[in-house]
DNA sequence: ACCTGAACACCGTTCAAGT
DNA sequence: ACCTGAACACCGTTCAAGT
């Protein structure tokens, strides 16, 4: 039943997932659902946990960087498949078993790599902020990947070029350029994050570095 | 009217913002709203743009790192004030004037700092992925700041310690510890991101570094 | 145990109407 | 120009009832 709920949301967005539409999907009357579930909220909790369950877990014995990287890529593709899940994550209160298992595995990988408890918290928060935030951006894109140049050209044409010179520059000389793919920003950002974590592990024994006080400043 | 809509959403969440509740708030009948707006969607577009407008713009003449940092902190506090705006950003199609002005100012600051067009895209995507993702995490927190230790203690007590040893470790030895504040993760993450951008500006003339190929690897 | 029909208090929105 | 009332097709959910 949760599978069908996810399928409905995938097909028509979260707004199209109603007790009535789900019942129809299952060939049953709306009220029959209440035999399996206390209310709609429980369904939402359930599908969020299932989405979490779709994300690849980091392997216990592997190299932390590789495992964390693979898991981040997996999370990204899962959230691209189920973009409605992002808005749901904000409002859920009770994490399900798949969610807990997932967090446990990530903490274990980071702790096992030698990160201190504090640094593990920094690392996980940063990683997931990036992953979730990237998913939000991808979900908000007005174009779907291949159509980017045309769509952006249409939008840019609406904007007075003299008021928004930088937006025009970026639209014309970057987005509308062959080979542009917003998805590439994920690779770049994830690399930045992983590099920083790796550096902190080497320099500080897993302790937090003090950003902004490095020689780079 | 958009101000009142924002006030309603702030007070009761996005679910409490209905044409009827907004009308009541304005001392008018629901149908009167349609004189100012074509439909509810237009109201949602409007309040998202207004929320964007609350974020401090980077100053044109300032040091890029300081300006970008201040703007990121501002975005974070705005999204904490209006957590419902995050889920809305995913689904909006038409960016409003405040949103456009905001993007224009950010692009101008980054380009002015010497970042290449490609690197500006990398930088902005990474920065905002972090900011939005952090906002998602903060909105999802089951505790409100000061109550963290007690709430987490309650949750942790529900979980079998033998199944989730790392979660227990983190809950007891980190979250439930005096002085813990999830908000500190923002400072850490933002520092990592800004350090990386600063380094790329120094090392590569604003060109993208190749993460993962640095000596840190 | 599993499912249903009728009903209630809600939605956004249409249409025709009032000042 | 600005506002309204009645109505329609939707929601989630309760309750009492059917197999």
Short mmCIF file of C-alpha atoms (C1' of nucleotides) in Angstrom, two decimals:
data_model
loop_
_atom_site.label_atom_id
_atom_site.label_comp_id
_atom_site.label_asym_id
_atom_site.label_seq_id
_atom_site.Cartn_x
_atom_site.Cartn_y
_atom_site.Cartn_z
CA UNK A 1 0.00 0.00 0.00
CA UNK A 2 2.82 2.42 0.77
CA UNK A 3 4.31 1.43 -2.58
CA UNK A 4 1.14 2.51 -4.33
CA UNK A 5 1.07 5.74 -2.34
CA UNK A 6 4.61 6.47 -3.52
CA UNK A 7 3.65 5.65 -7.09
CA UNK A 8 0.73 8.07 -6.91
CA UNK A 9 2.94 10.86 -5.51
CA UNK A 10 5.61 10.16 -8.13
CA UNK A 11 3.06 10.40 -10.89
CA UNK A 12 1.10 13.46 -9.83
CA UNK A 13 2.90 15.14 -6.97
CA UNK A 14 2.03 15.22 -3.29
CA UNK A 15 -1.14 17.13 -3.97
CA UNK A 16 -2.53 14.25 -5.96
CA UNK A 17 -2.05 11.79 -3.11
CA UNK A 18 -5.36 11.77 -1.27
CA UNK A 19 -7.08 9.09 0.71
CA UNK A 20 -9.57 8.92 -2.11
CA UNK A 21 -7.05 8.70 -4.95
CA UNK A 22 -5.05 6.08 -3.08
CA UNK A 23 -8.19 4.06 -2.42
CA UNK A 24 -9.08 4.17 -6.10
CA UNK A 25 -5.54 3.09 -6.97
CA UNK A 26 -6.01 0.11 -4.66
CA UNK A 27 -9.47 -0.69 -6.02
CA UNK A 28 -11.15 -0.06 -2.72
CA UNK A 29 -13.32 2.57 -1.06
CA UNK A 30 -11.61 5.42 0.85
CA UNK A 31 -12.73 4.26 4.26
CA UNK A 32 -11.11 0.86 3.80
CA UNK A 33 -7.72 2.52 4.20
CA UNK A 34 -8.47 3.30 7.80
CA UNK A 35 -8.32 -0.34 8.54
CA UNK A 36 -4.61 -0.38 7.82
CA UNK A 37 -3.66 3.06 9.01
CA UNK A 38 -4.83 5.47 11.69
CA UNK A 39 -4.81 8.52 9.44
CA UNK A 40 -3.17 10.11 6.43
CA UNK A 41 -0.28 11.33 8.53
CA UNK A 42 0.73 7.76 9.19
CA UNK A 43 0.86 7.16 5.44
CA UNK A 44 3.10 10.18 4.99
CA UNK A 45 5.41 8.97 7.76
CA UNK A 46 5.45 5.58 6.09
CA UNK A 47 6.37 6.73 2.61
CA UNK A 48 9.10 9.07 3.89
CA UNK A 49 10.67 6.15 5.72
CA UNK A 50 10.40 4.02 2.61
CA UNK A 51 12.11 6.72 0.56
CA UNK A 52 14.91 6.74 3.13
CA UNK A 53 15.09 3.00 2.73
CA UNK A 54 15.78 3.40 -0.98
CA UNK A 55 19.03 5.24 -0.26
CA UNK A 56 22.08 2.97 -0.42
CA UNK A 57 23.69 2.43 2.96
CA UNK A 58 27.41 2.95 3.33
CA UNK A 59 29.14 -0.42 3.60
CA UNK A 60 30.55 -1.13 7.03
CA UNK A 61 34.02 -2.24 5.99
CA UNK A 62 34.74 0.17 3.14
CA UNK A 63 36.82 3.31 2.70
CA UNK A 64 34.85 6.09 4.37
CA UNK A 65 35.23 8.56 1.52
CA UNK A 66 34.04 6.13 -1.08
CA UNK A 67 31.14 4.90 1.04
CA UNK A 68 29.98 8.37 2.01
CA UNK A 69 30.29 9.53 -1.57
CA UNK A 70 28.29 6.64 -2.96
CA UNK A 71 25.60 7.16 -0.35
CA UNK A 72 25.38 10.87 -1.18
CA UNK A 73 25.00 10.14 -4.91
CA UNK A 74 22.35 7.56 -4.08
CA UNK A 75 20.46 10.01 -1.85
CA UNK A 76 20.52 12.54 -4.64
CA UNK A 77 19.09 10.17 -7.21
CA UNK A 78 16.43 8.92 -4.79
CA UNK A 79 15.32 12.49 -4.06
CA UNK A 80 15.25 13.24 -7.75
CA UNK A 81 12.97 10.25 -8.23
CA UNK A 82 10.75 11.38 -5.34
CA UNK A 83 11.05 15.17 -5.16
CA UNK A 84 7.89 15.45 -3.06
CA UNK A 85 9.73 13.67 -0.23
CA UNK A 86 11.81 16.75 0.55
CA UNK A 87 8.88 18.87 1.69
CA UNK A 88 7.64 15.93 3.71
CA UNK A 89 10.90 15.52 5.58
CA UNK A 90 10.49 18.96 7.10
CA UNK A 91 7.27 18.12 8.79
CA UNK A 92 7.70 14.50 9.91
CA UNK A 93 8.18 13.94 13.60
CA UNK A 94 8.66 10.21 14.10
CA UNK A 95 11.59 8.71 12.14
CA UNK A 96 10.85 5.20 10.91
CA UNK A 97 13.06 2.10 11.14
CA UNK A 98 14.71 2.58 7.73
CA UNK A 99 15.55 6.17 8.66
CA UNK A 100 17.08 5.08 11.96
CA UNK A 101 19.05 2.30 10.33
CA UNK A 102 20.32 4.77 7.79
CA UNK A 103 21.51 7.29 10.39
CA UNK A 104 23.09 4.52 12.42
CA UNK A 105 25.06 3.29 9.41
CA UNK A 106 26.26 6.79 8.54
CA UNK A 107 27.34 7.53 12.10
CA UNK A 108 29.12 4.20 12.23
CA UNK A 109 31.00 4.89 9.00
CA UNK A 110 32.11 8.34 10.15
CA UNK A 111 33.07 7.26 13.66
CA UNK A 112 34.85 4.25 12.23
CA UNK A 113 36.85 6.53 9.93
CA UNK A 114 38.27 8.24 12.97
CA UNK A 115 36.15 11.37 13.23
CA UNK A 116 35.57 12.64 16.75
CA UNK A 117 31.99 12.75 17.98
CA UNK A 118 31.80 16.51 17.45
CA UNK A 119 33.42 16.27 14.02
CA UNK A 120 31.03 13.46 13.07
CA UNK A 121 28.14 15.81 13.83
CA UNK A 122 29.72 18.60 11.78
CA UNK A 123 30.39 16.24 8.90
CA UNK A 124 26.95 14.64 8.81
CA UNK A 125 25.13 17.96 9.11
CA UNK A 126 27.21 19.47 6.31
CA UNK A 127 26.86 16.46 4.03
CA UNK A 128 23.11 16.25 4.40
CA UNK A 129 22.57 19.99 4.23
CA UNK A 130 24.30 19.82 0.88
CA UNK A 131 22.38 16.76 -0.31
CA UNK A 132 18.96 18.06 0.77
CA UNK A 133 19.62 21.57 -0.43
CA UNK A 134 20.79 20.34 -3.78
CA UNK A 135 17.62 18.29 -4.05
CA UNK A 136 15.55 21.40 -3.31
CA UNK A 137 17.36 23.27 -6.06
CA UNK A 138 16.95 20.46 -8.53
CA UNK A 139 13.26 20.17 -7.74
CA UNK A 140 12.86 23.91 -8.29
CA UNK A 141 14.53 23.93 -11.70
CA UNK A 142 12.06 25.21 -14.29
CA UNK A 143 13.60 22.99 -16.93
CA UNK A 144 14.12 19.26 -17.08
CA UNK A 145 17.73 18.70 -17.95
CA UNK A 146 17.81 18.55 -21.75
CA UNK A 147 15.41 21.41 -22.31
CA UNK A 148 17.48 23.85 -20.23
CA UNK A 149 18.79 26.06 -23.05
CA UNK A 150 15.41 26.69 -24.68
CA UNK A 151 13.51 27.26 -21.45
CA UNK A 152 16.14 29.57 -20.03
CA UNK A 153 16.25 31.48 -23.31
CA UNK A 154 12.52 32.04 -22.99
CA UNK A 155 12.80 33.25 -19.41
CA UNK A 156 15.81 35.45 -20.13
CA UNK A 157 13.98 37.11 -23.01
CA UNK A 158 11.34 38.31 -20.53
CA UNK A 159 13.87 40.05 -18.30
CA UNK A 160 15.07 43.57 -19.04
CA UNK A 161 18.76 43.04 -19.74
CA UNK A 162 19.75 46.41 -18.33
CA UNK A 163 18.25 45.59 -14.92
CA UNK A 164 19.72 42.12 -14.70
CA UNK A 165 23.02 42.07 -16.55
CA UNK A 166 24.56 39.28 -14.47
CA UNK A 167 21.53 37.04 -14.86
CA UNK A 168 21.67 37.59 -18.59
CA UNK A 169 25.36 36.89 -18.69
CA UNK A 170 24.87 33.67 -16.76
CA UNK A 171 21.87 32.58 -18.79
CA UNK A 172 23.42 33.22 -22.18
CA UNK A 173 27.05 32.40 -21.66
CA UNK A 174 26.64 29.52 -19.28
CA UNK A 175 23.22 27.84 -19.13
CA UNK A 176 22.40 28.15 -22.82
CA UNK A 177 25.82 26.85 -23.74
CA UNK A 178 26.11 23.29 -25.08
CA UNK A 179 27.11 20.74 -22.47
CA UNK A 180 25.70 22.69 -19.53
CA UNK A 181 24.18 20.42 -16.88
CA UNK A 182 23.10 21.67 -13.49
CA UNK A 183 23.72 18.17 -12.18
CA UNK A 184 27.45 18.78 -12.53
CA UNK A 185 27.24 21.18 -9.60
CA UNK A 186 26.54 18.18 -7.40
CA UNK A 187 29.87 16.61 -8.24
CA UNK A 188 31.68 19.85 -7.53
CA UNK A 189 29.96 20.53 -4.21
CA UNK A 190 30.29 16.99 -2.95
CA UNK A 191 33.99 17.09 -3.79
CA UNK A 192 34.41 20.28 -1.78
CA UNK A 193 32.67 18.78 1.21
CA UNK A 194 34.56 15.48 1.11
CA UNK A 195 37.89 17.22 0.61
CA UNK A 196 37.26 19.37 3.67
CA UNK A 197 36.34 16.36 5.78
CA UNK A 198 39.36 14.44 4.59
CA UNK A 199 41.59 17.39 5.39
CA UNK A 200 40.15 17.71 8.88
CA UNK A 201 40.73 14.03 9.48
CA UNK A 202 44.36 14.34 8.45
CA UNK A 203 45.15 17.66 10.09
CA UNK A 204 43.23 17.47 13.26
CA UNK A 205 42.78 13.81 14.11
CA UNK A 206 39.09 14.14 13.40
CA UNK A 207 38.74 17.28 15.42
CA UNK A 208 36.99 20.26 13.90
CA UNK A 209 39.25 22.56 11.98
CA UNK A 210 38.55 26.24 12.48
CA UNK A 211 37.26 27.37 9.12
CA UNK A 212 38.32 30.83 8.21
CA UNK A 213 41.54 30.69 10.19
CA UNK A 214 43.34 28.50 7.68
CA UNK A 215 46.23 29.96 5.65
CA UNK A 216 43.74 30.37 2.83
CA UNK A 217 42.43 33.43 4.63
CA UNK B 1 -2.32 41.32 2.12
CA UNK B 2 0.78 39.23 1.43
CA UNK B 3 2.04 40.38 4.83
CA UNK B 4 -1.03 38.94 6.48
CA UNK B 5 -0.68 35.73 4.50
CA UNK B 6 2.89 35.40 5.78
CA UNK B 7 1.72 36.11 9.32
CA UNK B 8 -0.91 33.37 9.05
CA UNK B 9 1.64 30.85 7.73
CA UNK B 10 4.14 31.82 10.43
CA UNK B 11 1.54 31.31 13.12
CA UNK B 12 -0.03 28.05 11.99
CA UNK B 13 2.03 26.59 9.19
CA UNK B 14 1.30 26.43 5.50
CA UNK B 15 -1.68 24.17 6.08
CA UNK B 16 -3.44 26.89 8.03
CA UNK B 17 -3.14 29.38 5.19
CA UNK B 18 -6.37 29.04 3.24
CA UNK B 19 -8.32 31.53 1.20
CA UNK B 20 -10.91 31.41 3.94
CA UNK B 21 -8.51 31.91 6.85
CA UNK B 22 -6.74 34.73 5.04
CA UNK B 23 -10.05 36.40 4.28
CA UNK B 24 -11.05 36.18 7.94
CA UNK B 25 -7.67 37.64 8.92
CA UNK B 26 -8.39 40.56 6.59
CA UNK B 27 -11.96 40.98 7.85
CA UNK B 28 -13.45 40.17 4.50
CA UNK B 29 -15.27 37.32 2.77
CA UNK B 30 -13.21 34.69 0.90
CA UNK B 31 -14.35 35.72 -2.53
CA UNK B 32 -13.11 39.27 -2.03
CA UNK B 33 -9.54 37.98 -2.32
CA UNK B 34 -10.10 37.13 -5.95
CA UNK B 35 -10.30 40.79 -6.67
CA UNK B 36 -6.64 41.22 -5.85
CA UNK B 37 -5.30 37.90 -7.00
CA UNK B 38 -6.13 35.38 -9.72
CA UNK B 39 -5.86 32.35 -7.47
CA UNK B 40 -4.14 30.94 -4.40
CA UNK B 41 -1.06 30.04 -6.40
CA UNK B 42 -0.44 33.72 -7.03
CA UNK B 43 -0.51 34.33 -3.29
CA UNK B 44 2.04 31.57 -2.76
CA UNK B 45 4.30 33.02 -5.45
CA UNK B 46 3.92 36.39 -3.79
CA UNK B 47 4.85 35.35 -0.28
CA UNK B 48 7.85 33.33 -1.47
CA UNK B 49 9.14 36.40 -3.26
CA UNK B 50 8.55 38.50 -0.17
CA UNK B 51 10.48 36.01 1.94
CA UNK B 52 13.34 36.28 -0.55
CA UNK B 53 13.10 40.02 -0.14
CA UNK B 54 13.72 39.68 3.59
CA UNK B 55 17.17 38.23 2.97
CA UNK B 56 19.94 40.82 3.21
CA UNK B 57 21.57 41.53 -0.12
CA UNK B 58 25.35 41.43 -0.39
CA UNK B 59 26.69 44.97 -0.61
CA UNK B 60 28.12 45.84 -4.00
CA UNK B 61 31.41 47.32 -2.86
CA UNK B 62 32.30 44.98 0.01
CA UNK B 63 34.72 42.10 0.50
CA UNK B 64 33.10 39.13 -1.20
CA UNK B 65 33.68 36.70 1.65
CA UNK B 66 32.16 38.99 4.21
CA UNK B 67 29.19 39.89 2.02
CA UNK B 68 28.45 36.32 1.02
CA UNK B 69 28.79 35.19 4.61
CA UNK B 70 26.43 37.84 5.92
CA UNK B 71 23.92 37.05 3.23
CA UNK B 72 24.07 33.33 4.08
CA UNK B 73 23.50 34.00 7.78
CA UNK B 74 20.61 36.27 6.87
CA UNK B 75 19.06 33.64 4.60
CA UNK B 76 19.32 31.12 7.38
CA UNK B 77 17.57 33.31 9.92
CA UNK B 78 14.86 34.26 7.43
CA UNK B 79 14.18 30.61 6.67
CA UNK B 80 14.07 29.86 10.36
CA UNK B 81 11.46 32.55 10.76
CA UNK B 82 9.45 31.20 7.81
CA UNK B 83 10.18 27.46 7.65
CA UNK B 84 7.14 26.84 5.46
CA UNK B 85 8.85 28.82 2.68
CA UNK B 86 11.28 25.99 1.96
CA UNK B 87 8.63 23.55 0.77
CA UNK B 88 7.14 26.34 -1.30
CA UNK B 89 10.40 27.11 -3.10
CA UNK B 90 10.42 23.64 -4.61
CA UNK B 91 7.16 24.13 -6.41
CA UNK B 92 7.23 27.78 -7.51
CA UNK B 93 7.74 28.41 -11.19
CA UNK B 94 7.83 32.16 -11.66
CA UNK B 95 10.51 33.98 -9.63
CA UNK B 96 9.37 37.40 -8.42
CA UNK B 97 11.23 40.70 -8.62
CA UNK B 98 12.81 40.40 -5.16
CA UNK B 99 14.07 36.93 -6.06
CA UNK B 100 15.56 38.18 -9.31
CA UNK B 101 17.18 41.18 -7.64
CA UNK B 102 18.61 38.84 -5.04
CA UNK B 103 20.16 36.47 -7.60
CA UNK B 104 21.47 39.41 -9.59
CA UNK B 105 23.21 40.84 -6.52
CA UNK B 106 24.76 37.48 -5.63
CA UNK B 107 26.02 36.89 -9.15
CA UNK B 108 27.43 40.39 -9.23
CA UNK B 109 29.28 39.90 -5.96
CA UNK B 110 30.80 36.60 -7.07
CA UNK B 111 31.73 37.78 -10.55
CA UNK B 112 33.13 40.96 -9.07
CA UNK B 113 35.29 38.92 -6.72
CA UNK B 114 36.98 37.37 -9.72
CA UNK B 115 35.24 34.04 -10.02
CA UNK B 116 34.87 32.71 -13.55
CA UNK B 117 31.38 32.22 -14.88
CA UNK B 118 31.60 28.46 -14.36
CA UNK B 119 33.06 28.86 -10.88
CA UNK B 120 30.36 31.38 -9.99
CA UNK B 121 27.78 28.74 -10.83
CA UNK B 122 29.59 26.14 -8.74
CA UNK B 123 29.92 28.55 -5.85
CA UNK B 124 26.33 29.77 -5.86
CA UNK B 125 24.89 26.27 -6.20
CA UNK B 126 27.05 24.99 -3.35
CA UNK B 127 26.30 27.94 -1.09
CA UNK B 128 22.56 27.73 -1.56
CA UNK B 129 22.43 23.96 -1.42
CA UNK B 130 24.04 24.31 1.99
CA UNK B 131 21.76 27.13 3.13
CA UNK B 132 18.53 25.47 1.95
CA UNK B 133 19.54 22.05 3.18
CA UNK B 134 20.47 23.41 6.55
CA UNK B 135 17.08 25.10 6.73
CA UNK B 136 15.40 21.77 5.94
CA UNK B 137 17.32 20.12 8.75
CA UNK B 138 16.53 22.86 11.21
CA UNK B 139 12.85 22.74 10.29
CA UNK B 140 12.86 18.98 10.86
CA UNK B 141 14.41 19.14 14.31
CA UNK B 142 12.04 17.59 16.81
CA UNK B 143 13.23 19.96 19.52
CA UNK B 144 13.33 23.73 19.67
CA UNK B 145 16.82 24.66 20.64
CA UNK B 146 16.80 24.83 24.43
CA UNK B 147 14.72 21.73 24.94
CA UNK B 148 17.09 19.54 22.92
CA UNK B 149 18.57 17.47 25.79
CA UNK B 150 15.23 16.47 27.32
CA UNK B 151 13.50 15.71 24.05
CA UNK B 152 16.41 13.70 22.70
CA UNK B 153 16.64 11.81 25.97
CA UNK B 154 13.01 10.85 25.55
CA UNK B 155 13.51 9.68 21.99
CA UNK B 156 16.73 7.83 22.79
CA UNK B 157 15.01 5.96 25.61
CA UNK B 158 12.59 4.48 23.08
CA UNK B 159 15.36 3.03 20.92
CA UNK B 160 16.92 -0.32 21.67
CA UNK B 161 20.53 0.60 22.51
CA UNK B 162 21.90 -2.64 21.12
CA UNK B 163 20.41 -1.97 17.67
CA UNK B 164 21.50 1.65 17.47
CA UNK B 165 24.74 2.04 19.43
CA UNK B 166 25.99 4.98 17.38
CA UNK B 167 22.74 6.89 17.67
CA UNK B 168 22.83 6.34 21.41
CA UNK B 169 26.42 7.45 21.63
CA UNK B 170 25.64 10.60 19.67
CA UNK B 171 22.48 11.35 21.62
CA UNK B 172 23.99 10.88 25.05
CA UNK B 173 27.53 12.09 24.63
CA UNK B 174 26.86 14.93 22.22
CA UNK B 175 23.28 16.20 21.99
CA UNK B 176 22.42 15.79 25.66
CA UNK B 177 25.65 17.47 26.68
CA UNK B 178 25.52 21.05 28.02
CA UNK B 179 26.27 23.69 25.40
CA UNK B 180 25.19 21.59 22.44
CA UNK B 181 23.50 23.67 19.76
CA UNK B 182 22.65 22.32 16.32
CA UNK B 183 22.91 25.87 15.04
CA UNK B 184 26.69 25.69 15.48
CA UNK B 185 26.82 23.27 12.56
CA UNK B 186 25.85 26.17 10.34
CA UNK B 187 28.96 28.10 11.26
CA UNK B 188 31.14 25.09 10.62
CA UNK B 189 29.60 24.23 7.26
CA UNK B 190 29.57 27.78 6.00
CA UNK B 191 33.24 28.09 6.94
CA UNK B 192 34.07 24.97 4.96
CA UNK B 193 32.25 26.27 1.90
CA UNK B 194 33.76 29.76 2.07
CA UNK B 195 37.26 28.39 2.65
CA UNK B 196 36.94 26.19 -0.41
CA UNK B 197 35.77 29.09 -2.56
CA UNK B 198 38.52 31.32 -1.29
CA UNK B 199 41.09 28.64 -2.03
CA UNK B 200 39.78 28.17 -5.55
CA UNK B 201 39.96 31.90 -6.14
CA UNK B 202 43.59 31.97 -4.99
CA UNK B 203 44.77 28.75 -6.61
CA UNK B 204 42.95 28.77 -9.86
CA UNK B 205 42.12 32.35 -10.73
CA UNK B 206 38.48 31.62 -10.12
CA UNK B 207 38.53 28.44 -12.13
CA UNK B 208 37.08 25.29 -10.67
CA UNK B 209 39.53 23.24 -8.67
CA UNK B 210 39.23 19.51 -9.17
CA UNK B 211 37.96 18.24 -5.84
CA UNK B 212 39.35 14.90 -4.93
CA UNK B 213 42.58 15.40 -6.81
CA UNK B 214 44.06 17.75 -4.24
CA UNK B 215 47.03 16.58 -2.13
CA UNK B 216 44.50 15.84 0.60
CA UNK B 217 43.62 12.69 -1.24
"C1'" DA C 1 -10.97 -9.26 10.06
"C1'" DC C 2 -12.15 -6.46 6.37
"C1'" DC C 3 -14.92 -3.29 3.86
"C1'" DT C 4 -18.78 0.18 2.94
"C1'" DG C 5 -22.34 4.46 2.71
"C1'" DA C 6 -23.82 8.49 4.51
"C1'" DA C 7 -22.61 12.46 6.68
"C1'" DC C 8 -19.73 16.53 8.62
"C1'" DA C 9 -16.69 20.22 8.49
"C1'" DC C 10 -13.54 21.66 5.67
"C1'" DC C 11 -11.02 23.17 0.81
"C1'" DG C 12 -10.40 26.35 -3.87
"C1'" DT C 13 -13.02 28.31 -7.19
"C1'" DT C 14 -17.25 29.53 -10.59
"C1'" DC C 15 -20.87 32.43 -11.42
"C1'" DA C 16 -24.19 35.81 -10.96
"C1'" DA C 17 -25.24 39.61 -8.25
"C1'" DG C 18 -24.97 43.68 -5.36
"C1'" DT C 19 -22.75 48.67 -4.03
"C1'" DA D 1 -13.75 49.34 -8.25
"C1'" DC D 2 -14.81 46.46 -4.61
"C1'" DC D 3 -17.31 43.01 -2.20
"C1'" DT D 4 -20.81 39.13 -1.43
"C1'" DG D 5 -23.91 34.49 -1.31
"C1'" DA D 6 -24.90 30.32 -3.15
"C1'" DA D 7 -23.18 26.50 -5.24
"C1'" DC D 8 -19.82 22.75 -7.08
"C1'" DA D 9 -16.40 19.42 -6.83
"C1'" DC D 10 -13.19 18.35 -3.91
"C1'" DC D 11 -10.68 17.11 1.02
"C1'" DG D 12 -9.88 13.97 5.72
"C1'" DT D 13 -12.37 11.73 8.95
"C1'" DT D 14 -16.48 9.95 12.25
"C1'" DC D 15 -19.88 6.78 12.93
"C1'" DA D 16 -22.84 3.11 12.36
"C1'" DA D 17 -23.40 -0.77 9.61
"C1'" DG D 18 -22.58 -4.78 6.72
"C1'" DT D 19 -19.81 -9.54 5.49
#
